[in-house]
Coordinates of C-alpha atoms in Angstrom, one line a residue:
Chain A
M1 CA 105.8 149.0 97.2
S2 CA 109.5 148.5 96.8
E3 CA 110.4 150.3 100.0
D4 CA 108.5 147.5 101.8
R5 CA 110.9 145.0 100.3
F6 CA 113.2 143.6 102.9
L7 CA 114.9 141.2 100.5
D8 CA 115.2 141.7 96.8
V9 CA 117.0 139.2 94.6
K10 CA 117.5 139.9 91.0
G11 CA 118.9 137.6 88.3
L12 CA 120.7 135.4 90.8
E13 CA 122.9 132.8 89.3
V14 CA 124.9 130.2 91.2
D15 CA 127.4 127.8 89.5
Y16 CA 129.0 124.7 90.8
M17 CA 132.4 123.9 89.2
T18 CA 132.6 120.4 88.1
L19 CA 135.1 118.4 86.1
D20 CA 132.9 118.8 83.1
G21 CA 132.7 122.6 83.5
P22 CA 130.3 124.8 85.4
F23 CA 126.9 123.4 86.5
R24 CA 124.3 126.1 86.9
A25 CA 122.3 125.2 90.0
V26 CA 120.3 128.5 90.2
K27 CA 119.3 130.1 86.9
T28 CA 118.5 133.8 86.9
V29 CA 116.2 133.7 89.9
D30 CA 114.2 136.9 90.9
L31 CA 112.4 136.9 94.2
H32 CA 111.6 139.3 96.9
I33 CA 110.3 139.2 100.5
N34 CA 108.5 142.1 102.1
K35 CA 109.0 143.1 105.7
G36 CA 107.2 140.6 108.0
E37 CA 106.2 138.3 105.2
V38 CA 106.5 134.6 105.0
L39 CA 107.6 133.3 101.6
G40 CA 107.6 129.6 101.0
L41 CA 110.0 128.0 98.6
A42 CA 109.1 124.5 97.4
G43 CA 110.6 122.0 95.0
E44 CA 112.1 118.5 94.9
S45 CA 115.5 117.5 96.0
G46 CA 118.3 119.0 93.9
C47 CA 116.2 121.8 92.4
G48 CA 118.4 124.5 94.0
K49 CA 116.3 125.7 96.9
S50 CA 119.0 125.2 99.6
T51 CA 121.5 126.7 97.1
I52 CA 119.5 129.9 97.2
A53 CA 119.4 129.9 101.0
Y54 CA 123.2 129.6 101.2
A55 CA 123.6 132.3 98.5
L56 CA 121.4 134.7 100.5
M57 CA 123.7 134.3 103.5
R58 CA 126.8 134.2 101.2
L59 CA 127.8 130.9 102.7
H60 CA 128.9 129.3 99.5
R61 CA 132.5 128.1 99.3
P62 CA 134.3 127.0 96.2
P63 CA 133.4 125.0 94.0
A64 CA 130.2 127.0 94.3
F65 CA 130.2 130.5 93.0
I66 CA 127.6 133.3 92.8
S67 CA 128.2 134.2 89.2
G68 CA 125.6 136.8 88.5
G69 CA 122.7 138.9 89.8
S70 CA 122.2 141.0 92.9
I71 CA 121.0 140.4 96.5
T72 CA 119.7 143.4 98.3
V73 CA 118.8 143.1 102.0
D74 CA 117.2 146.1 103.7
G75 CA 118.7 148.4 101.1
E76 CA 122.2 147.0 101.4
D77 CA 124.1 145.1 98.6
V78 CA 125.0 141.8 100.2
L79 CA 127.3 140.8 97.4
A80 CA 129.5 143.9 98.0
F81 CA 130.2 143.1 101.7
D82 CA 133.7 142.3 102.8
E83 CA 134.4 139.3 105.1
E84 CA 134.3 141.3 108.3
T85 CA 131.0 143.2 107.5
L86 CA 129.6 139.8 106.5
N87 CA 130.5 138.2 109.8
Q88 CA 128.8 141.0 111.7
W89 CA 125.8 141.1 109.3
R90 CA 125.1 137.4 109.5
W91 CA 122.9 136.4 112.4
S92 CA 122.2 140.0 113.4
K93 CA 120.3 140.9 110.3
V94 CA 119.5 137.5 108.8
S95 CA 119.9 134.1 110.5
L96 CA 119.5 130.5 109.3
V97 CA 117.8 127.5 110.7
F98 CA 119.1 124.2 109.2
Q99 CA 117.2 121.0 108.6
S100 CA 119.2 118.8 110.9
A101 CA 119.2 120.2 114.4
M102 CA 121.7 117.7 115.5
N103 CA 124.3 118.8 112.9
A104 CA 123.6 122.5 113.6
L105 CA 124.6 122.2 117.2
N106 CA 128.1 121.5 118.4
P107 CA 127.9 118.1 120.2
V108 CA 130.8 118.9 122.6
L109 CA 129.4 122.2 123.8
T110 CA 126.4 122.7 126.2
I111 CA 123.4 124.5 125.0
F112 CA 124.4 127.6 126.9
E113 CA 127.8 127.6 125.4
Q114 CA 126.3 127.6 121.9
F115 CA 124.2 130.6 122.8
R116 CA 127.2 132.4 124.4
D117 CA 129.3 131.7 121.4
V118 CA 127.1 133.7 119.1
Y119 CA 126.2 136.4 121.6
H120 CA 129.7 137.1 122.8
R121 CA 131.1 137.2 119.3
H122 CA 128.5 139.7 118.0
T123 CA 127.9 141.9 121.0
G124 CA 131.0 141.4 123.2
K125 CA 128.8 141.2 126.3
S126 CA 129.7 139.2 129.4
T127 CA 128.8 135.6 130.2
A128 CA 126.2 136.8 132.8
E129 CA 124.5 138.9 130.2
A130 CA 124.5 136.0 127.7
R131 CA 123.1 133.7 130.4
A132 CA 120.2 136.1 131.0
R133 CA 119.5 136.3 127.3
A134 CA 119.7 132.6 126.9
I135 CA 117.2 132.0 129.8
E136 CA 114.9 134.5 128.2
L137 CA 115.1 132.7 124.8
M138 CA 114.6 129.3 126.3
G139 CA 111.4 130.6 127.9
L140 CA 110.3 131.9 124.6
V141 CA 110.5 128.5 122.9
G142 CA 109.1 126.7 125.8
I143 CA 112.1 124.8 127.2
D144 CA 113.0 124.7 130.9
P145 CA 116.0 127.0 131.3
A146 CA 117.5 124.3 133.6
R147 CA 118.3 122.4 130.4
L148 CA 120.8 125.1 129.3
D149 CA 123.7 123.1 130.8
D150 CA 122.7 119.9 129.0
F151 CA 124.5 118.7 125.9
P152 CA 122.6 118.5 122.6
H153 CA 122.4 114.6 122.7
Q154 CA 120.5 114.9 126.0
L155 CA 117.6 116.7 124.2
S156 CA 114.9 115.2 122.0
G157 CA 114.7 116.1 118.3
G158 CA 112.0 118.6 118.8
M159 CA 113.8 120.3 121.7
R160 CA 117.0 120.5 119.6
Q161 CA 115.1 122.2 116.8
R162 CA 113.7 124.6 119.4
V163 CA 117.2 125.4 120.6
V164 CA 118.3 126.1 117.1
L165 CA 115.3 128.3 116.6
A166 CA 116.1 130.2 119.8
N167 CA 119.7 130.6 118.7
A168 CA 118.6 132.1 115.5
L169 CA 116.5 134.6 117.4
I170 CA 119.3 135.7 119.8
L171 CA 120.2 138.9 118.0
E172 CA 116.7 139.7 117.0
P173 CA 117.3 139.4 113.2
Q174 CA 114.8 140.8 110.7
M175 CA 114.7 137.8 108.6
I176 CA 115.2 134.1 109.3
I177 CA 115.9 131.6 106.5
M178 CA 114.5 128.1 107.4
D179 CA 115.8 125.2 105.4
E180 CA 113.4 122.3 106.0
P181 CA 113.2 123.1 109.7
T182 CA 110.7 120.3 110.4
T183 CA 111.5 117.6 107.9
A184 CA 113.3 115.2 110.3
L185 CA 110.6 115.4 113.0
D186 CA 107.4 113.5 113.8
V187 CA 104.1 114.9 112.7
V188 CA 103.0 116.0 116.1
V189 CA 106.4 117.6 117.0
Q190 CA 106.4 119.1 113.5
R191 CA 103.1 120.7 114.2
E192 CA 104.4 122.0 117.6
I193 CA 107.5 123.6 116.0
L194 CA 105.4 125.1 113.2
Q195 CA 103.0 126.6 115.6
E196 CA 106.0 127.9 117.6
I197 CA 107.5 129.5 114.5
A198 CA 104.2 131.1 113.5
G199 CA 103.7 132.4 117.0
L200 CA 107.2 133.9 117.3
Q201 CA 106.7 135.4 113.8
A202 CA 103.5 137.1 114.9
K203 CA 105.1 138.4 118.0
F204 CA 108.3 139.8 116.6
G205 CA 107.3 140.4 113.0
F206 CA 110.4 139.1 111.2
S207 CA 110.4 137.9 107.6
I208 CA 110.8 134.2 106.8
L209 CA 112.0 132.4 103.9
F210 CA 110.6 128.9 104.5
I211 CA 112.1 126.1 102.4
T212 CA 110.4 122.7 102.3
H213 CA 109.2 120.0 99.9
D214 CA 106.0 119.6 101.8
L215 CA 103.5 121.8 100.0
A216 CA 100.6 121.2 102.4
L217 CA 102.7 122.2 105.4
M218 CA 103.9 125.3 103.6
A219 CA 100.3 126.3 102.6
Q220 CA 99.3 126.3 106.3
F221 CA 101.8 129.0 107.1
A222 CA 103.2 131.0 104.1
D223 CA 101.8 134.2 102.7
R224 CA 103.2 133.6 99.3
I225 CA 104.7 130.4 97.7
A226 CA 107.4 130.1 95.1
I227 CA 107.7 126.8 93.2
M228 CA 111.1 125.8 92.0
L229 CA 112.2 123.3 89.3
E230 CA 115.7 122.6 88.1
G231 CA 117.1 125.9 89.2
E232 CA 114.3 128.2 88.1
I233 CA 111.3 129.6 89.8
V234 CA 108.4 128.4 87.7
E235 CA 105.5 129.9 89.6
V236 CA 105.1 132.5 92.4
N237 CA 101.8 133.5 93.8
D238 CA 99.7 134.0 96.9
T239 CA 99.2 130.8 98.9
Q240 CA 95.5 130.7 98.2
E241 CA 96.2 130.8 94.4
I242 CA 98.8 128.1 94.6
V243 CA 96.5 125.9 96.6
N244 CA 93.2 126.5 94.7
N245 CA 94.4 127.5 91.3
P246 CA 97.9 126.3 90.4
Q247 CA 98.9 127.5 87.0
H248 CA 102.1 125.6 86.2
D249 CA 102.0 121.9 85.3
Y250 CA 104.8 121.2 87.8
T251 CA 102.8 122.8 90.6
K252 CA 99.9 120.6 89.8
K253 CA 102.2 117.6 89.7
L254 CA 103.6 118.4 93.1
W255 CA 100.1 118.6 94.6
E256 CA 99.1 115.3 93.0
A257 CA 102.2 113.6 94.3
M258 CA 101.0 113.8 97.9
P259 CA 98.3 111.4 99.0
S260 CA 95.7 113.2 101.1
F261 CA 92.8 112.0 103.1
D262 CA 90.5 113.0 100.3
D263 CA 92.0 110.5 97.9
T264 CA 89.5 107.9 96.8
K265 CA 90.6 104.5 97.8
G266 CA 91.3 101.8 95.3
V267 CA 92.5 104.1 92.5
A268 CA 96.0 103.5 91.5
Chain B
M1 CA 86.7 85.4 111.5
S2 CA 86.2 83.6 108.3
A3 CA 89.5 82.7 106.7
P4 CA 92.5 81.9 109.0
A5 CA 94.7 85.0 109.2
F6 CA 98.1 85.0 107.5
L7 CA 99.8 86.7 110.3
T8 CA 98.8 86.8 114.0
L9 CA 100.4 88.3 116.9
D10 CA 99.2 87.2 120.4
Q11 CA 100.2 89.2 123.4
V12 CA 103.7 90.0 122.3
H13 CA 106.0 91.6 124.8
K14 CA 109.6 92.8 124.4
T15 CA 111.7 94.7 126.9
Y16 CA 115.1 96.1 126.2
T17 CA 117.6 96.5 129.0
L18 CA 119.8 99.5 128.4
K19 CA 123.1 99.5 130.1
T20 CA 124.2 103.1 130.1
M21 CA 127.9 104.0 130.5
F22 CA 127.0 105.9 133.6
G23 CA 124.1 105.4 136.0
P24 CA 121.8 102.5 136.5
T25 CA 120.6 100.2 133.8
K26 CA 117.2 101.1 132.3
Q27 CA 114.3 99.0 131.2
V28 CA 112.6 100.0 128.0
K29 CA 109.3 98.4 127.3
A30 CA 109.4 98.4 123.5
L31 CA 106.4 96.2 122.9
Q32 CA 103.6 95.6 125.4
D33 CA 100.7 93.3 124.8
I34 CA 100.6 93.6 121.1
S35 CA 97.9 91.5 119.5
F36 CA 96.5 91.7 116.0
S37 CA 95.9 89.6 112.9
L38 CA 96.3 90.3 109.3
Q39 CA 94.5 88.6 106.4
K40 CA 96.3 87.4 103.3
G41 CA 96.4 90.1 100.6
Q42 CA 95.5 92.9 103.0
A43 CA 97.6 95.6 104.5
L44 CA 97.9 96.9 108.1
A45 CA 99.5 100.2 109.0
L46 CA 101.4 100.6 112.2
V47 CA 101.3 104.3 112.9
G48 CA 103.0 106.3 115.6
E49 CA 105.8 108.6 116.5
S50 CA 109.5 107.8 116.9
G51 CA 110.0 105.4 119.8
S52 CA 106.4 104.2 119.8
G53 CA 107.5 100.6 119.0
K54 CA 106.3 100.4 115.5
S55 CA 109.6 99.4 113.9
T56 CA 110.3 97.0 116.8
C57 CA 107.1 95.3 116.0
G58 CA 108.0 95.0 112.3
R59 CA 111.4 93.6 113.2
A60 CA 109.8 91.1 115.7
V61 CA 107.6 89.8 112.9
A62 CA 110.6 89.5 110.6
G63 CA 112.2 87.3 113.3
M64 CA 115.2 89.6 113.8
F65 CA 115.2 89.1 117.6
Q66 CA 113.5 86.9 120.2
I67 CA 110.4 88.2 121.8
D68 CA 110.1 87.9 125.6
S69 CA 106.6 86.4 125.7
G70 CA 103.7 85.9 123.4
K71 CA 103.3 84.3 120.0
I72 CA 103.9 85.4 116.4
C73 CA 102.4 83.0 113.9
V74 CA 102.7 83.0 110.1
E75 CA 100.0 80.9 108.5
G76 CA 99.2 79.5 111.9
K77 CA 102.7 78.3 112.6
P78 CA 104.6 80.0 115.4
I79 CA 107.9 81.4 113.9
A80 CA 109.8 80.8 117.1
T81 CA 109.4 77.0 116.7
A82 CA 111.1 76.8 113.3
H83 CA 114.1 74.7 114.1
T84 CA 115.4 73.1 111.0
S85 CA 117.2 75.2 108.5
K86 CA 114.6 74.3 106.0
E87 CA 111.8 75.6 108.1
K88 CA 113.7 78.8 109.0
R89 CA 114.5 79.4 105.3
E90 CA 110.8 78.9 104.5
T91 CA 109.7 81.6 107.0
A92 CA 112.4 83.9 105.9
R93 CA 111.3 83.5 102.3
K94 CA 107.7 84.3 103.1
V95 CA 108.4 87.3 105.3
Q96 CA 110.6 89.9 103.7
M97 CA 111.5 93.4 104.8
V98 CA 112.0 96.7 103.0
F99 CA 113.9 99.3 105.0
Q100 CA 113.5 103.0 105.4
D101 CA 116.9 104.1 104.0
P102 CA 117.3 103.1 100.3
F103 CA 120.9 104.4 100.4
A104 CA 122.0 102.2 103.3
S105 CA 120.1 99.0 102.5
L106 CA 122.0 98.1 99.3
N107 CA 125.6 97.1 99.2
P108 CA 127.5 99.9 97.3
T109 CA 130.1 97.6 96.0
H110 CA 127.7 95.3 94.1
T111 CA 125.5 95.6 91.1
V112 CA 121.8 95.2 91.0
R113 CA 122.4 91.8 89.4
H114 CA 124.3 90.6 92.5
H115 CA 121.5 91.9 94.8
L116 CA 118.8 90.0 93.0
E117 CA 120.8 86.9 92.0
R118 CA 121.8 85.9 95.5
P119 CA 118.3 85.6 97.0
L120 CA 117.2 83.7 93.9
K121 CA 120.0 81.2 94.3
L122 CA 119.9 81.0 98.0
H123 CA 116.2 80.2 98.1
K124 CA 116.4 78.1 94.9
R125 CA 113.8 80.1 93.2
V126 CA 114.7 79.3 89.6
P127 CA 112.2 76.8 88.2
A128 CA 113.4 74.0 85.9
D129 CA 111.7 75.5 82.9
S130 CA 113.3 78.9 83.3
T131 CA 116.8 80.4 83.6
L132 CA 118.3 82.7 86.1
E133 CA 118.4 85.4 83.5
D134 CA 114.7 85.1 82.8
E135 CA 113.9 85.3 86.5
L136 CA 116.0 88.4 86.9
H137 CA 114.2 90.1 84.0
R138 CA 110.8 89.1 85.3
T139 CA 111.5 90.4 88.8
L140 CA 112.7 93.8 87.5
T141 CA 109.7 94.1 85.2
D142 CA 107.5 93.4 88.2
V143 CA 108.8 96.6 89.9
E144 CA 108.6 98.6 86.6
L145 CA 112.3 98.9 86.0
D146 CA 113.9 98.3 82.7
P147 CA 116.0 95.1 83.1
A148 CA 118.5 95.9 80.3
A149 CA 119.2 99.3 81.7
T150 CA 119.4 98.5 85.4
L151 CA 120.9 95.0 85.9
E152 CA 124.6 96.0 85.6
K153 CA 124.2 99.3 87.5
Y154 CA 125.6 100.0 91.0
P155 CA 123.3 101.5 93.7
H156 CA 125.0 104.9 93.4
E157 CA 123.9 105.1 89.8
L158 CA 120.2 104.8 90.8
S159 CA 117.8 107.3 92.3
G160 CA 116.2 106.8 95.7
G161 CA 113.0 105.7 94.1
Q162 CA 114.7 103.2 91.9
R163 CA 116.7 101.8 94.8
Q164 CA 113.5 101.3 96.8
R165 CA 112.1 99.4 93.8
I166 CA 115.2 97.2 93.8
N167 CA 114.5 96.5 97.5
L168 CA 111.0 95.5 96.7
A169 CA 112.2 93.4 93.8
R170 CA 114.6 91.6 96.1
A171 CA 111.7 90.7 98.3
L172 CA 109.6 89.6 95.4
A173 CA 112.4 87.6 93.9
V174 CA 112.2 85.0 96.6
G175 CA 108.4 84.9 96.5
A176 CA 107.6 86.9 99.6
E177 CA 104.1 86.7 100.8
L178 CA 104.3 89.3 103.5
I179 CA 106.4 92.4 103.0
I180 CA 107.2 94.5 106.1
A181 CA 107.7 98.0 104.7
D182 CA 109.4 100.2 107.3
E183 CA 108.8 103.8 106.3
P184 CA 109.7 102.9 102.7
T185 CA 108.8 106.4 101.3
S186 CA 109.9 108.7 104.1
M187 CA 113.4 109.3 102.7
L188 CA 112.2 109.7 99.1
D189 CA 111.4 112.9 97.4
V190 CA 107.8 114.0 97.4
S191 CA 107.5 113.7 93.7
I192 CA 108.3 110.0 93.7
R193 CA 106.6 108.9 96.9
R194 CA 103.3 108.4 95.2
S195 CA 104.7 106.1 92.6
I196 CA 106.3 103.7 95.2
L197 CA 103.0 103.7 97.1
N198 CA 101.1 102.9 93.9
L199 CA 103.6 100.0 93.2
M200 CA 102.9 98.6 96.6
K201 CA 99.2 99.0 96.2
R202 CA 99.4 97.2 92.8
L203 CA 101.4 94.3 94.3
K204 CA 98.8 94.0 97.0
D205 CA 95.8 94.2 94.8
E206 CA 97.0 92.2 91.8
R207 CA 99.5 89.8 93.5
G208 CA 97.8 89.3 96.8
I209 CA 100.9 90.3 98.7
T210 CA 100.3 91.1 102.4
F211 CA 101.8 94.3 103.7
L212 CA 102.7 95.4 107.2
Y213 CA 103.2 99.1 106.5
I214 CA 105.1 101.0 109.2
T215 CA 104.8 104.8 109.0
H216 CA 104.2 108.0 110.8
D217 CA 102.2 109.4 107.9
L218 CA 98.5 108.8 108.3
A219 CA 97.7 110.0 104.8
T220 CA 99.8 107.3 103.1
A221 CA 98.5 104.7 105.6
H222 CA 95.0 105.6 104.7
Y223 CA 95.9 105.4 101.0
L224 CA 97.4 101.9 101.1
T225 CA 95.9 99.9 103.9
E226 CA 92.7 98.4 105.1
N227 CA 93.4 98.6 108.8
T228 CA 95.4 100.9 111.0
A229 CA 96.9 100.4 114.4
V230 CA 97.9 103.5 116.2
M231 CA 100.8 102.8 118.5
F232 CA 102.2 104.8 121.5
G233 CA 104.8 103.8 124.1
G234 CA 104.9 100.2 122.9
R235 CA 101.2 99.6 123.0
I236 CA 98.4 99.7 120.4
V237 CA 96.1 102.5 121.6
E238 CA 93.6 102.3 118.8
Y239 CA 92.9 99.7 116.0
G240 CA 90.3 99.9 113.2
P241 CA 89.6 100.3 109.5
S242 CA 91.9 103.0 108.2
D243 CA 89.2 105.2 106.7
Q244 CA 87.3 105.1 110.0
I245 CA 90.4 106.0 112.0
V246 CA 91.0 108.9 109.7
R247 CA 87.4 110.1 109.6
D248 CA 86.5 109.5 113.2
P249 CA 89.4 108.9 115.5
Q250 CA 88.4 107.9 119.1
H251 CA 91.5 107.8 121.2
A252 CA 92.9 111.2 122.3
Y253 CA 96.3 110.3 120.9
S254 CA 94.9 109.3 117.5
K255 CA 93.1 112.7 117.4
L256 CA 96.3 114.5 118.2
L257 CA 98.1 112.6 115.5
L258 CA 95.4 113.3 113.0
S259 CA 95.1 117.0 113.8
S260 CA 98.8 117.4 113.3
V261 CA 98.8 116.2 109.7
P262 CA 99.5 119.3 107.5
S263 CA 96.5 120.2 105.4
A264 CA 96.5 123.0 102.8
K265 CA 93.0 123.9 103.7
T266 CA 93.6 125.1 107.3
K267 CA 95.9 128.0 108.1
I268 CA 98.1 127.6 111.2
D269 CA 97.0 129.7 114.2
A270 CA 99.7 132.4 114.3
N271 CA 99.4 133.4 117.9
F272 CA 102.3 133.2 120.3
E273 CA 100.2 132.2 123.3
H274 CA 98.3 129.5 121.4
A275 CA 101.5 127.9 120.3
K276 CA 102.3 127.2 124.0
D277 CA 98.8 125.8 124.5
F278 CA 99.2 123.3 121.7
S279 CA 102.5 122.1 123.0
N280 CA 101.1 121.7 126.5
F281 CA 98.1 119.9 125.2
A282 CA 100.3 117.5 123.2
D283 CA 102.3 116.8 126.3
E284 CA 99.2 116.1 128.4
V285 CA 97.9 113.7 125.8
R286 CA 101.2 111.9 125.7
K287 CA 101.4 111.7 129.4
A288 CA 97.8 110.4 129.8
T289 CA 98.3 107.9 127.1
A290 CA 101.6 106.6 128.6
A291 CA 100.0 106.3 132.0
S292 CA 97.0 104.4 131.0
T293 CA 97.2 100.6 131.4
A294 CA 93.6 99.9 130.3
P295 CA 93.2 96.9 128.0
L296 CA 92.3 97.1 124.4
A297 CA 88.5 96.9 124.3
S298 CA 86.1 96.7 121.4
I299 CA 84.3 100.0 120.5
G300 CA 82.2 98.8 117.6
E301 CA 82.6 96.7 114.4
G302 CA 86.2 95.9 113.9
R303 CA 87.4 98.7 116.1
M304 CA 89.3 98.6 119.4
M305 CA 90.7 101.2 121.8
R306 CA 92.4 101.5 125.1
S307 CA 90.4 104.0 127.2

């Protein structure tokens, strides 16, 4: 079993330094993701789910500190990397898709320049090669490659999220961390993007850590779901079990918090 | 129609002219031929994607801008003909708005007391047999907040859900009869969305407050409202009782909207080719819907659709 594990997190602890002393945002979290698996991570705002995402990429800057535990990705100890290894490792092995596509793209660079930036830095290849790769990726996410020379503000929200997704794929990473990738989008566009992600995942077989607060959305797509509350993972199970047979009270509460079409009317 | 409607919109049109920094000016048809009526104590949901005109419609009802043509009437009186300040204040009192962003809609430099006192004083809502203090307490109790604990607090000391309650309280304080709620729960955490919805539902059922509920979430629309109007490109494409629209949507766009709502019961189709098909299908439906100029026609009891 364990050789299938792409990501293995043991006893992870993240602290934020505050004036009143350290605040523990992530409390001894264990989780793992197998190769090609989609793990959903759900919880309300402030429960530490994004903090975990940042910790996995070692993106935390003071006052945030990883104060305990281990992170192993593909057999390598991520916490032991030096800065240079880390820069090479990020994006080529594991990439990250942020919630707000507008903030993830540089507003003064064209779409192509954003692609070239990553590509050139990691592979040292020429602009022409970057162009070819960018055109290929744009085709993959269903945007006309002619839009490569547009600026982010000229694209719609859904297109921007597609560009961010394409950018995360540029070095063919083995895992993509997605931090609420569809939250800022309309339902129909959200569905399109989700379908896109599921399709790309089936095609390339990368692992996904999918973070959202929308349990129903997550259940449509994840293989397993972890539920987080106040820095701790309170329940992890197969999606079917989380949907049909939630064990923890908080999981049940999360399900009840969302009105669905099955709700009887007139009951407050 | 038995009782006269509380709110009626009759062929409302609004076109924005965009003057871009470069290039020619652009005309954006934000509202086209919007007609509906809303009975007192009922709720109507305006559902659609960003840019469909649903918020513009809510703002038009609140009188935040002049419409180009058509008529908006509150209790049979057109809001555009209110001339004296007394008439204007009366419409403003009856029609109140709750905005999407609870963090931006309260003044960060003032306490909750200030936010509630001002509307009470401006609209002279303190009866002779009561005091301002009593009214403040009553209003906060109405939205299920503890008056003693919240009155002196600043907005940053409150959670998103509590702030949205303050916004509702502010509307109730002046005796609002119609509350236009523009995506009031979309910026709140999932775990508290339900409680705000329940509060609105209770206000509707127990106080007879009329709601114009603007959302992109069909599930919450179905939960709160009697009727739903699906909007696209500034037009209403389908109108009818909410449960019927959810159970049996007729318009292609309503169907698309409904099929996109996440449901834990169906797995997403993880196939690379199918993802493209869905996107293309969605684009086709949007194009066809935008191109159609057919009028809203009845398709059965209380239901209307543009074919």
